[in-house]
Amino acid sequence: MAGGISVRTADPAIHIAMYKYALEAIGIGKRFGALKALDDVSLRLKAGSFHGLLGENGAGKSTLVKCIMGYYTPDAGQLLVEGRQQIITNPRDAHQFGLGMVYQHFTLIPNMTVLENLVLSRPRLPARIDWRAEYRQIQERMSLLPFNLPLNAPVRSLAAGEKQKLEIIKQLLLRTRILILDEPTSVLMPSEADEVLGQLRDLTRRGELSVLIITHKFREVMSYADEVTVLRKGRLAGAAGVESMDVRRLAEMMVGAEFVAKPVARATVAGGEIKLEVDDLHVEDDIRNPAVRGVSLRVRGGEILGIAGVSGNGQRELVEALSGQRAAKQGSIRLHGEPYTARRGEMRRHGFHCLPEEPLRNACVPAMSVAENLAFRRFDRPPFTTHGLWLRRRAMLRSARELIQRFKIRAPGPAAPIGELSGGNVQRSVLARELADEVDVLVVANPCFGLDLVAVTEVHARLVEARNRGAAVLLVSEDLDEVLELSDRVVVMAGGRLVHETTPQQADIHSIGRSMAGH
């Protein structure tokens, strides 16, 4: 192995100060068959800095990080850790050189305690573990960290923010000096995200850590990062200090200026009629526990009502009750003042449309074609059927081609199975189906989860356009930034209830965060 293991000092701040760059990936190339995933990509992480890595889905971010951490072997280029060239063939090598990674999804053992998870995360363990000694030593070391958790608490009892802190504590106790974060705030409330990122930034300011964060959220880059590197289609699109950038310039670097959609102007819609009414709705979850508890709401035409909340607080069951996928135990739903029981005829008559979360699983048949999935709402009506008996597949294909072009769906063709499309194009397909007809009431749940910038801007534009045309839009999202950007009114859902209401103009992030946490 070239180089060898870097010299360590007792004080990590002194150690980091010895090097200009904590990590350098220079001219990295990686192919998977005919696909060139990385083409001469370079990234330099300054010692003691907080560095953002941006790019669309498929831009090469994950491939680059996996090359750094030893999951992949690059075909070209070199890696330098703290000024010395290293060959990293697996994550254990990466750990030897002071690199650690916190993944998007938790890697914890829920039924074990915090202490047990921390001890078992070590690369080597003795044949017999002295748990009392481990408790004392880890408690002492944790007292020096910015994060602190009860060591005897079962991981399953921790909130999402505490679990993310535990993932970071694992790396800090392993003496990680270069920490890579992969979408670390995707499951956190805004207040939790700000706390975690703020404390990590403080560690970089003190010279105790160097951080590389992969994120889709421009706010996090602009608020916490010192520098940013942007990848586009497997190549380096640019790198710069954050103080010299703004959100639009970053977006243009990611996808090209021609693809950055301008925000859709919000039309002034005065006093629209109430189109969706929910009164004292109670819904149970899959094991008959209360999930929605007495929810009442009103949505007017020309309005987007945003429901913010942490996952698991009844939002999914609420959307399923509105879309007819789950029966309500108590309460009523009305469209245009009429009782609504989520039957197909009622949906047609009232112009009710729904975009559920995970649309490939909840709103599509993956093995069926794009054209067939696009026709689900109208397959039994002309021009798709003759006398309600025979399907006219040519008409379905013709309509599908029109929608593919109109909604910019990237698909091999209308006959391709929809399950073979990317997440963004599945989302576009379902949006095309739901918005092709006249829409009066639109319910959407987490419409942009996991989508890249281009898909997000397109989805947001479609929702605002529907609102401008007079539709009543109910937006359920775990992304508070999205809710505040799109909504005319905002309510917070916690414990199955609506616990807070505000407008984006009057919103206080900390108050919303406390409400989302149930305080």
Short mmCIF file of C-alpha atoms in Angstrom, two decimals:
data_model
loop_
_atom_site.label_atom_id
_atom_site.label_comp_id
_atom_site.label_asym_id
_atom_site.label_seq_id
_atom_site.Cartn_x
_atom_site.Cartn_y
_atom_site.Cartn_z
CA MET A 1 0.00 0.00 0.00
CA ALA A 2 1.39 3.40 -0.98
CA GLY A 3 2.21 5.80 1.83
CA GLY A 4 1.19 4.04 5.03
CA ILE A 5 -0.87 5.07 8.03
CA SER A 6 -0.68 8.75 8.93
CA VAL A 7 0.98 9.79 12.18
CA ARG A 8 -1.61 10.45 14.91
CA THR A 9 -1.33 12.96 17.71
CA ALA A 10 -3.16 13.00 21.01
CA ASP A 11 -4.91 16.28 20.23
CA PRO A 12 -7.05 15.97 17.08
CA ALA A 13 -7.05 19.75 16.59
CA ILE A 14 -3.24 19.76 16.44
CA HIS A 15 -3.34 16.74 14.12
CA ILE A 16 -5.75 18.40 11.65
CA ALA A 17 -3.76 21.66 11.74
CA MET A 18 -0.75 19.78 10.32
CA TYR A 19 -2.42 19.44 6.89
CA LYS A 20 -3.95 21.86 4.38
CA TYR A 21 -6.26 19.19 2.96
CA ALA A 22 -7.84 16.44 5.00
CA LEU A 23 -8.96 14.57 1.89
CA GLU A 24 -8.18 14.85 -1.81
CA ALA A 25 -9.81 12.79 -4.53
CA ILE A 26 -7.94 13.66 -7.72
CA GLY A 27 -9.00 12.72 -11.25
CA ILE A 28 -11.27 9.90 -10.11
CA GLY A 29 -12.76 7.76 -12.88
CA LYS A 30 -15.16 4.85 -12.53
CA ARG A 31 -17.00 2.76 -15.12
CA PHE A 32 -19.75 0.18 -14.76
CA GLY A 33 -19.70 -1.58 -18.11
CA ALA A 34 -20.50 1.00 -20.76
CA LEU A 35 -21.65 3.55 -18.16
CA LYS A 36 -19.04 6.13 -17.17
CA ALA A 37 -20.23 7.00 -13.66
CA LEU A 38 -17.26 9.27 -12.86
CA ASP A 39 -15.08 11.03 -15.42
CA ASP A 40 -11.98 12.84 -14.10
CA VAL A 41 -13.67 14.10 -10.93
CA SER A 42 -11.68 15.92 -8.27
CA LEU A 43 -12.69 17.04 -4.78
CA ARG A 44 -10.55 18.70 -2.12
CA LEU A 45 -11.74 18.88 1.48
CA LYS A 46 -9.76 21.40 3.49
CA ALA A 47 -8.70 20.34 6.97
CA GLY A 48 -11.12 21.66 9.58
CA SER A 49 -13.76 22.68 7.02
CA PHE A 50 -17.40 21.84 6.29
CA HIS A 51 -17.76 20.96 2.60
CA GLY A 52 -20.98 20.39 0.62
CA LEU A 53 -21.30 17.90 -2.26
CA LEU A 54 -24.22 18.59 -4.58
CA GLY A 55 -25.59 16.99 -7.73
CA GLU A 56 -28.70 15.48 -9.27
CA ASN A 57 -29.62 11.85 -8.69
CA GLY A 58 -27.21 9.93 -10.90
CA ALA A 59 -24.63 12.72 -10.96
CA GLY A 60 -22.02 10.47 -9.34
CA LYS A 61 -22.05 11.67 -5.71
CA SER A 62 -22.62 8.24 -4.17
CA THR A 63 -20.14 6.60 -6.54
CA LEU A 64 -17.45 9.12 -5.59
CA VAL A 65 -18.03 8.62 -1.88
CA LYS A 66 -18.02 4.82 -2.28
CA CYS A 67 -14.67 5.09 -4.06
CA ILE A 68 -13.34 7.16 -1.15
CA MET A 69 -14.66 4.72 1.47
CA GLY A 70 -13.38 1.62 -0.32
CA TYR A 71 -16.68 0.11 -1.45
CA TYR A 72 -15.56 0.64 -5.06
CA THR A 73 -12.07 0.64 -6.54
CA PRO A 74 -11.67 3.61 -8.90
CA ASP A 75 -10.45 2.90 -12.43
CA ALA A 76 -8.39 6.09 -12.49
CA GLY A 77 -7.14 8.80 -10.14
CA GLN A 78 -5.71 8.83 -6.65
CA LEU A 79 -6.81 9.44 -3.07
CA LEU A 80 -4.78 11.48 -0.61
CA VAL A 81 -5.61 11.44 3.08
CA GLU A 82 -3.96 14.20 5.11
CA GLY A 83 -1.40 14.79 2.37
CA ARG A 84 -0.40 11.17 1.77
CA GLN A 85 -1.52 8.95 -1.08
CA GLN A 86 -3.48 5.95 0.15
CA ILE A 87 -5.01 2.89 -1.45
CA ILE A 88 -8.36 2.15 0.19
CA THR A 89 -9.78 -1.22 -0.76
CA ASN A 90 -12.52 -1.54 1.88
CA PRO A 91 -14.21 0.46 4.67
CA ARG A 92 -11.83 -1.02 7.25
CA ASP A 93 -8.94 0.62 5.38
CA ALA A 94 -10.88 3.89 5.37
CA HIS A 95 -11.34 3.67 9.14
CA GLN A 96 -7.60 3.10 9.61
CA PHE A 97 -6.93 6.42 7.91
CA GLY A 98 -9.48 8.31 10.02
CA LEU A 99 -12.43 8.28 7.61
CA GLY A 100 -15.95 7.52 8.75
CA MET A 101 -19.39 7.75 7.19
CA VAL A 102 -22.92 8.34 8.44
CA TYR A 103 -25.41 6.88 5.99
CA GLN A 104 -28.81 8.14 4.92
CA HIS A 105 -30.55 5.21 6.61
CA PHE A 106 -29.76 4.22 10.17
CA THR A 107 -27.34 1.31 10.74
CA LEU A 108 -28.39 0.75 14.34
CA ILE A 109 -29.71 -2.35 16.14
CA PRO A 110 -33.09 -1.19 17.52
CA ASN A 111 -33.46 -3.81 20.26
CA MET A 112 -30.04 -3.10 21.75
CA THR A 113 -29.09 -0.20 24.00
CA VAL A 114 -27.08 2.87 23.07
CA LEU A 115 -24.09 1.41 24.92
CA GLU A 116 -24.34 -1.94 23.12
CA ASN A 117 -24.55 -0.25 19.73
CA LEU A 118 -21.48 1.86 20.48
CA VAL A 119 -19.39 -1.07 21.68
CA LEU A 120 -20.39 -3.36 18.81
CA SER A 121 -19.51 -0.71 16.23
CA ARG A 122 -15.80 -1.20 16.88
CA PRO A 123 -13.82 -3.09 14.27
CA ARG A 124 -12.32 -5.40 16.91
CA LEU A 125 -13.86 -6.73 20.11
CA PRO A 126 -12.41 -8.81 22.98
CA ALA A 127 -13.67 -12.33 23.58
CA ARG A 128 -15.31 -11.12 26.80
CA ILE A 129 -16.73 -7.59 27.15
CA ASP A 130 -16.55 -5.87 30.54
CA TRP A 131 -19.80 -3.88 30.26
CA ARG A 132 -19.29 -1.92 33.49
CA ALA A 133 -15.88 -0.73 32.38
CA GLU A 134 -17.25 0.07 28.91
CA TYR A 135 -20.06 2.12 30.48
CA ARG A 136 -17.61 4.19 32.55
CA GLN A 137 -15.19 4.77 29.71
CA ILE A 138 -17.80 5.68 27.10
CA GLN A 139 -19.69 7.92 29.55
CA GLU A 140 -16.44 9.77 30.26
CA ARG A 141 -15.58 10.15 26.58
CA MET A 142 -19.12 11.15 25.61
CA SER A 143 -19.04 13.96 28.19
CA LEU A 144 -16.38 15.62 26.00
CA LEU A 145 -18.57 15.45 22.87
CA PRO A 146 -21.27 17.94 21.81
CA PHE A 147 -23.83 15.09 21.71
CA ASN A 148 -24.94 13.14 24.77
CA LEU A 149 -27.38 10.23 25.02
CA PRO A 150 -28.45 7.90 27.86
CA LEU A 151 -26.31 4.80 27.45
CA ASN A 152 -28.90 2.39 28.86
CA ALA A 153 -31.75 3.56 26.61
CA PRO A 154 -32.93 1.07 23.96
CA VAL A 155 -32.32 2.47 20.49
CA ARG A 156 -35.94 1.79 19.54
CA SER A 157 -37.02 4.37 22.15
CA LEU A 158 -34.94 7.18 20.62
CA ALA A 159 -36.37 9.89 18.41
CA ALA A 160 -35.03 10.22 14.87
CA GLY A 161 -32.78 13.11 15.83
CA GLU A 162 -31.30 11.11 18.71
CA LYS A 163 -30.65 8.15 16.42
CA GLN A 164 -28.79 10.41 14.02
CA LYS A 165 -26.74 11.76 16.91
CA LEU A 166 -25.93 8.19 17.91
CA GLU A 167 -24.65 7.46 14.40
CA ILE A 168 -22.37 10.50 14.69
CA ILE A 169 -21.25 9.59 18.23
CA LYS A 170 -20.26 6.14 16.91
CA GLN A 171 -17.90 7.78 14.44
CA LEU A 172 -16.48 10.30 16.91
CA LEU A 173 -15.74 7.59 19.48
CA LEU A 174 -13.91 5.68 16.73
CA ARG A 175 -11.68 8.78 16.45
CA THR A 176 -12.91 9.64 12.98
CA ARG A 177 -11.23 12.82 11.74
CA ILE A 178 -12.88 12.99 8.32
CA LEU A 179 -16.65 12.49 8.52
CA ILE A 180 -18.79 11.92 5.42
CA LEU A 181 -22.54 12.50 5.82
CA ASP A 182 -25.01 11.12 3.27
CA GLU A 183 -28.30 13.08 3.41
CA PRO A 184 -28.07 13.19 7.21
CA THR A 185 -31.15 15.36 7.79
CA SER A 186 -33.68 13.58 5.58
CA VAL A 187 -35.46 12.13 8.66
CA LEU A 188 -34.95 15.08 11.01
CA MET A 189 -37.15 17.96 12.06
CA PRO A 190 -35.75 21.40 11.15
CA SER A 191 -34.71 22.14 14.73
CA GLU A 192 -32.96 18.75 14.97
CA ALA A 193 -31.21 19.28 11.65
CA ASP A 194 -29.97 22.71 12.69
CA GLU A 195 -28.74 21.37 16.04
CA VAL A 196 -26.84 18.44 14.49
CA LEU A 197 -25.28 20.44 11.65
CA GLY A 198 -24.51 23.39 13.91
CA GLN A 199 -22.65 21.22 16.40
CA LEU A 200 -20.68 19.47 13.65
CA ARG A 201 -19.76 22.84 12.19
CA ASP A 202 -18.52 23.91 15.64
CA LEU A 203 -16.25 20.86 15.69
CA THR A 204 -14.80 21.88 12.33
CA ARG A 205 -14.30 25.45 13.58
CA ARG A 206 -12.32 24.07 16.51
CA GLY A 207 -10.20 22.00 14.13
CA GLU A 208 -11.37 18.68 15.58
CA LEU A 209 -13.12 17.39 12.47
CA SER A 210 -13.41 17.80 8.70
CA VAL A 211 -16.90 17.22 7.26
CA LEU A 212 -18.13 16.33 3.77
CA ILE A 213 -21.93 16.42 3.46
CA ILE A 214 -24.03 15.07 0.57
CA THR A 215 -27.36 16.87 0.55
CA HIS A 216 -30.21 17.96 -1.72
CA LYS A 217 -31.01 20.93 0.51
CA PHE A 218 -29.51 24.20 -0.64
CA ARG A 219 -30.39 25.80 2.71
CA GLU A 220 -28.04 23.44 4.52
CA VAL A 221 -25.18 24.19 2.14
CA MET A 222 -25.69 27.95 2.30
CA SER A 223 -26.07 27.93 6.10
CA TYR A 224 -23.33 25.53 7.19
CA ALA A 225 -20.81 24.77 4.44
CA ASP A 226 -17.58 26.66 3.82
CA GLU A 227 -17.10 25.30 0.31
CA VAL A 228 -19.14 23.30 -2.19
CA THR A 229 -18.36 20.88 -5.02
CA VAL A 230 -21.00 20.24 -7.68
CA LEU A 231 -21.15 17.15 -9.91
CA ARG A 232 -23.14 16.90 -13.11
CA LYS A 233 -23.55 13.73 -15.16
CA GLY A 234 -20.45 12.17 -13.65
CA ARG A 235 -18.20 15.17 -14.20
CA LEU A 236 -17.06 18.08 -12.07
CA ALA A 237 -19.37 21.02 -12.74
CA GLY A 238 -17.57 23.39 -10.40
CA ALA A 239 -16.24 24.08 -6.91
CA ALA A 240 -16.26 27.34 -4.98
CA GLY A 241 -16.53 29.01 -1.63
CA VAL A 242 -20.13 29.23 -0.48
CA GLU A 243 -19.88 32.96 0.20
CA SER A 244 -19.46 33.55 -3.55
CA MET A 245 -22.53 31.47 -4.52
CA ASP A 246 -26.29 31.74 -4.38
CA VAL A 247 -29.01 29.11 -4.76
CA ARG A 248 -29.73 29.85 -8.41
CA ARG A 249 -26.06 29.60 -9.41
CA LEU A 250 -25.75 26.29 -7.58
CA ALA A 251 -28.85 25.00 -9.36
CA GLU A 252 -27.50 26.06 -12.75
CA MET A 253 -24.22 24.28 -12.03
CA MET A 254 -26.15 21.12 -11.14
CA VAL A 255 -28.43 20.90 -14.18
CA GLY A 256 -27.61 23.73 -16.59
CA ALA A 257 -29.25 27.14 -16.81
CA GLU A 258 -31.73 25.96 -19.44
CA PHE A 259 -33.26 23.41 -17.05
CA VAL A 260 -33.64 25.59 -13.97
CA ALA A 261 -37.31 26.45 -13.94
CA LYS A 262 -38.33 29.88 -12.79
CA PRO A 263 -40.79 29.86 -9.89
CA VAL A 264 -44.40 29.89 -11.05
CA ALA A 265 -46.07 33.17 -10.11
CA ARG A 266 -48.75 32.69 -7.49
CA ALA A 267 -52.01 34.13 -8.74
CA THR A 268 -54.17 36.04 -6.30
CA VAL A 269 -57.30 33.98 -5.73
CA ALA A 270 -59.74 35.81 -3.48
CA GLY A 271 -62.10 33.90 -1.20
CA GLY A 272 -62.51 30.66 -3.10
CA GLU A 273 -65.30 28.32 -2.08
CA ILE A 274 -64.59 25.51 0.36
CA LYS A 275 -64.02 22.42 -1.76
CA LEU A 276 -62.63 19.93 0.77
CA GLU A 277 -64.00 19.60 4.32
CA VAL A 278 -62.90 17.11 6.95
CA ASP A 279 -64.73 17.00 10.30
CA ASP A 280 -63.67 15.11 13.43
CA LEU A 281 -61.97 12.37 11.42
CA HIS A 282 -60.66 9.32 13.30
CA VAL A 283 -58.63 6.65 11.48
CA GLU A 284 -56.84 3.56 12.80
CA ASP A 285 -53.50 2.16 11.66
CA ASP A 286 -52.83 -1.39 10.47
CA ILE A 287 -52.97 -2.85 13.98
CA ARG A 288 -56.06 -0.84 14.98
CA ASN A 289 -54.30 1.76 17.06
CA PRO A 290 -55.55 5.36 16.72
CA ALA A 291 -53.57 7.12 13.99
CA VAL A 292 -55.76 10.13 13.10
CA ARG A 293 -57.49 11.65 16.14
CA GLY A 294 -60.29 14.11 15.52
CA VAL A 295 -58.80 15.98 12.56
CA SER A 296 -60.88 18.81 11.09
CA LEU A 297 -59.78 21.02 8.21
CA ARG A 298 -61.05 23.15 5.32
CA VAL A 299 -59.35 23.77 1.97
CA ARG A 300 -60.66 26.45 -0.39
CA GLY A 301 -60.29 26.65 -4.13
CA GLY A 302 -57.13 28.52 -5.11
CA GLU A 303 -55.39 27.53 -1.87
CA ILE A 304 -52.62 25.15 -0.87
CA LEU A 305 -52.98 23.93 2.70
CA GLY A 306 -49.73 22.36 3.84
CA ILE A 307 -49.57 19.73 6.56
CA ALA A 308 -46.11 19.50 8.13
CA GLY A 309 -45.05 16.76 10.50
CA VAL A 310 -42.57 14.05 11.32
CA SER A 311 -43.28 10.71 9.67
CA GLY A 312 -45.54 8.39 11.63
CA ASN A 313 -47.89 10.98 13.09
CA GLY A 314 -50.98 9.96 11.12
CA GLN A 315 -50.29 11.68 7.81
CA ARG A 316 -50.19 8.46 5.81
CA GLU A 317 -53.47 7.21 7.29
CA LEU A 318 -55.12 10.59 6.65
CA VAL A 319 -54.16 10.52 2.97
CA GLU A 320 -55.27 6.89 2.66
CA ALA A 321 -58.66 7.76 4.16
CA LEU A 322 -59.09 10.64 1.71
CA SER A 323 -58.12 8.49 -1.26
CA GLY A 324 -60.30 5.52 -0.30
CA GLN A 325 -57.45 3.18 0.64
CA ARG A 326 -58.41 3.07 4.32
CA ALA A 327 -61.81 3.29 6.04
CA ALA A 328 -62.41 6.00 8.61
CA LYS A 329 -63.63 4.89 12.03
CA GLN A 330 -65.46 8.15 12.74
CA GLY A 331 -66.04 11.58 11.22
CA SER A 332 -67.00 12.89 7.81
CA ILE A 333 -65.45 14.08 4.56
CA ARG A 334 -67.25 16.40 2.11
CA LEU A 335 -66.39 17.60 -1.37
CA HIS A 336 -68.20 20.74 -2.55
CA GLY A 337 -70.49 20.34 0.44
CA GLU A 338 -71.58 16.80 -0.48
CA PRO A 339 -70.78 13.66 1.55
CA TYR A 340 -67.77 11.86 0.10
CA THR A 341 -66.99 8.15 0.53
CA ALA A 342 -64.07 7.90 -1.94
CA ARG A 343 -65.95 5.98 -4.61
CA ARG A 344 -64.75 6.24 -8.19
CA GLY A 345 -67.89 8.01 -9.41
CA GLU A 346 -67.59 10.60 -6.64
CA MET A 347 -63.96 11.24 -7.51
CA ARG A 348 -64.88 11.86 -11.15
CA ARG A 349 -67.85 14.07 -10.36
CA HIS A 350 -65.91 16.24 -7.92
CA GLY A 351 -62.59 16.29 -9.79
CA PHE A 352 -60.77 14.60 -6.90
CA HIS A 353 -57.19 13.53 -7.65
CA CYS A 354 -54.45 12.11 -5.44
CA LEU A 355 -50.69 11.69 -5.63
CA PRO A 356 -49.73 9.35 -2.75
CA GLU A 357 -46.23 8.87 -1.39
CA GLU A 358 -44.17 6.09 -2.98
CA PRO A 359 -46.25 6.26 -6.18
CA LEU A 360 -44.65 3.19 -7.79
CA ARG A 361 -45.95 1.10 -4.89
CA ASN A 362 -49.19 2.96 -4.13
CA ALA A 363 -50.38 4.36 -7.47
CA CYS A 364 -48.94 2.16 -10.22
CA VAL A 365 -48.71 -1.42 -11.42
CA PRO A 366 -44.94 -1.74 -12.05
CA ALA A 367 -45.18 -4.57 -14.62
CA MET A 368 -47.77 -2.73 -16.72
CA SER A 369 -46.76 -0.23 -19.38
CA VAL A 370 -46.47 3.53 -19.03
CA ALA A 371 -49.46 3.89 -21.37
CA GLU A 372 -51.62 1.52 -19.30
CA ASN A 373 -50.72 3.28 -16.05
CA LEU A 374 -51.47 6.66 -17.59
CA ALA A 375 -54.90 5.39 -18.64
CA PHE A 376 -56.05 4.11 -15.24
CA ARG A 377 -58.40 7.02 -14.57
CA ARG A 378 -60.05 6.92 -18.02
CA PHE A 379 -59.63 3.40 -19.38
CA ASP A 380 -63.39 2.69 -19.23
CA ARG A 381 -64.42 5.87 -21.08
CA PRO A 382 -64.10 7.05 -24.67
CA PRO A 383 -61.79 7.26 -26.50
CA PHE A 384 -60.10 4.39 -24.63
CA THR A 385 -63.05 2.01 -24.83
CA THR A 386 -65.79 1.02 -27.26
CA HIS A 387 -69.23 0.68 -25.65
CA GLY A 388 -67.49 0.16 -22.30
CA LEU A 389 -66.38 -3.34 -23.40
CA TRP A 390 -63.31 -3.22 -25.65
CA LEU A 391 -60.08 -1.34 -24.92
CA ARG A 392 -58.69 0.76 -27.76
CA ARG A 393 -54.95 0.39 -27.27
CA ARG A 394 -54.02 2.71 -30.14
CA ALA A 395 -55.94 5.51 -28.45
CA MET A 396 -54.18 4.74 -25.16
CA LEU A 397 -50.77 4.84 -26.86
CA ARG A 398 -51.60 8.07 -28.67
CA SER A 399 -52.70 9.73 -25.41
CA ALA A 400 -49.64 8.41 -23.59
CA ARG A 401 -47.25 9.88 -26.19
CA GLU A 402 -48.95 13.24 -25.77
CA LEU A 403 -48.63 13.14 -21.96
CA ILE A 404 -45.03 11.90 -22.11
CA GLN A 405 -44.12 14.93 -24.18
CA ARG A 406 -46.23 17.39 -22.18
CA PHE A 407 -44.93 16.30 -18.78
CA LYS A 408 -41.34 15.60 -19.95
CA ILE A 409 -41.45 11.94 -18.92
CA ARG A 410 -38.19 10.22 -19.82
CA ALA A 411 -39.19 6.73 -20.91
CA PRO A 412 -38.07 4.39 -23.72
CA GLY A 413 -41.64 4.64 -25.00
CA PRO A 414 -45.27 4.29 -23.93
CA ALA A 415 -45.03 0.49 -24.05
CA ALA A 416 -42.15 0.32 -21.54
CA PRO A 417 -43.00 -1.07 -18.07
CA ILE A 418 -43.41 1.85 -15.69
CA GLY A 419 -41.42 -0.04 -13.05
CA GLU A 420 -38.27 0.42 -15.17
CA LEU A 421 -38.46 4.23 -14.97
CA SER A 422 -36.51 6.35 -12.49
CA GLY A 423 -38.28 7.66 -9.39
CA GLY A 424 -38.59 11.13 -10.87
CA ASN A 425 -40.17 9.83 -14.05
CA VAL A 426 -42.61 7.61 -12.15
CA GLN A 427 -43.59 10.76 -10.25
CA ARG A 428 -44.02 12.69 -13.50
CA SER A 429 -46.14 9.88 -14.91
CA VAL A 430 -48.52 9.83 -11.96
CA LEU A 431 -48.72 13.63 -12.01
CA ALA A 432 -49.52 13.48 -15.72
CA ARG A 433 -52.33 11.01 -15.08
CA GLU A 434 -53.78 12.97 -12.15
CA LEU A 435 -53.49 16.41 -13.74
CA ALA A 436 -54.46 15.54 -17.32
CA ASP A 437 -58.16 16.01 -16.49
CA GLU A 438 -59.79 19.01 -14.83
CA VAL A 439 -58.72 19.03 -11.17
CA ASP A 440 -60.86 20.54 -8.42
CA VAL A 441 -59.38 18.85 -5.35
CA LEU A 442 -55.80 17.58 -5.25
CA VAL A 443 -54.20 15.66 -2.37
CA VAL A 444 -50.45 15.06 -2.54
CA ALA A 445 -48.17 13.31 -0.03
CA ASN A 446 -44.39 13.82 0.06
CA PRO A 447 -44.40 14.54 -3.68
CA CYS A 448 -40.65 15.19 -3.96
CA PHE A 449 -39.08 12.66 -1.61
CA GLY A 450 -35.85 11.38 -3.18
CA LEU A 451 -36.23 13.44 -6.36
CA ASP A 452 -33.50 15.56 -7.90
CA LEU A 453 -33.64 19.30 -8.46
CA VAL A 454 -35.18 19.22 -11.93
CA ALA A 455 -37.98 16.86 -10.88
CA VAL A 456 -38.63 18.88 -7.70
CA THR A 457 -38.98 22.16 -9.58
CA GLU A 458 -41.34 20.55 -12.10
CA VAL A 459 -43.54 18.99 -9.40
CA HIS A 460 -43.70 22.27 -7.47
CA ALA A 461 -44.62 24.17 -10.62
CA ARG A 462 -47.47 21.73 -11.37
CA LEU A 463 -48.88 22.09 -7.86
CA VAL A 464 -48.84 25.89 -7.99
CA GLU A 465 -50.40 25.85 -11.46
CA ALA A 466 -53.25 23.66 -10.17
CA ARG A 467 -53.75 26.06 -7.28
CA ASN A 468 -53.73 29.06 -9.64
CA ARG A 469 -56.45 27.42 -11.74
CA GLY A 470 -58.68 27.27 -8.65
CA ALA A 471 -58.03 23.78 -7.33
CA ALA A 472 -58.03 23.10 -3.59
CA VAL A 473 -54.65 21.50 -2.85
CA LEU A 474 -53.83 19.56 0.33
CA LEU A 475 -50.06 19.10 0.55
CA VAL A 476 -48.76 16.61 3.13
CA SER A 477 -44.98 16.74 3.42
CA GLU A 478 -42.19 15.92 5.86
CA ASP A 479 -40.04 18.60 4.18
CA LEU A 480 -40.81 21.81 6.06
CA ASP A 481 -38.98 23.94 3.51
CA GLU A 482 -41.29 22.56 0.82
CA VAL A 483 -44.41 23.22 2.92
CA LEU A 484 -43.38 26.81 3.65
CA GLU A 485 -42.44 27.48 0.02
CA LEU A 486 -45.68 26.21 -1.52
CA SER A 487 -48.45 26.69 1.03
CA ASP A 488 -50.89 29.52 1.66
CA ARG A 489 -51.62 28.12 5.12
CA VAL A 490 -49.62 25.67 7.22
CA VAL A 491 -50.80 23.25 9.91
CA VAL A 492 -48.65 20.89 11.95
CA MET A 493 -49.71 17.29 12.63
CA ALA A 494 -48.38 15.50 15.70
CA GLY A 495 -49.77 12.47 17.50
CA GLY A 496 -52.56 12.20 14.94
CA ARG A 497 -53.87 15.70 15.68
CA LEU A 498 -53.52 19.14 14.10
CA VAL A 499 -51.67 21.06 16.81
CA HIS A 500 -50.51 24.34 15.25
CA GLU A 501 -51.59 26.65 12.42
CA THR A 502 -49.80 29.59 10.82
CA THR A 503 -48.99 31.18 7.47
CA PRO A 504 -45.60 31.04 5.73
CA GLN A 505 -45.25 34.79 6.26
CA GLN A 506 -45.81 34.53 10.02
CA ALA A 507 -44.17 31.15 10.56
CA ASP A 508 -41.69 30.75 13.40
CA ILE A 509 -39.43 27.78 12.64
CA HIS A 510 -38.74 27.03 16.29
CA SER A 511 -42.44 27.05 17.20
CA ILE A 512 -43.18 24.74 14.29
CA GLY A 513 -40.32 22.44 15.30
CA ARG A 514 -41.60 22.21 18.87
CA SER A 515 -45.10 21.46 17.60
CA MET A 516 -43.76 18.76 15.28
CA ALA A 517 -42.03 17.20 18.29
CA GLY A 518 -45.32 17.21 20.20
CA HIS A 519 -44.38 19.97 22.66
#
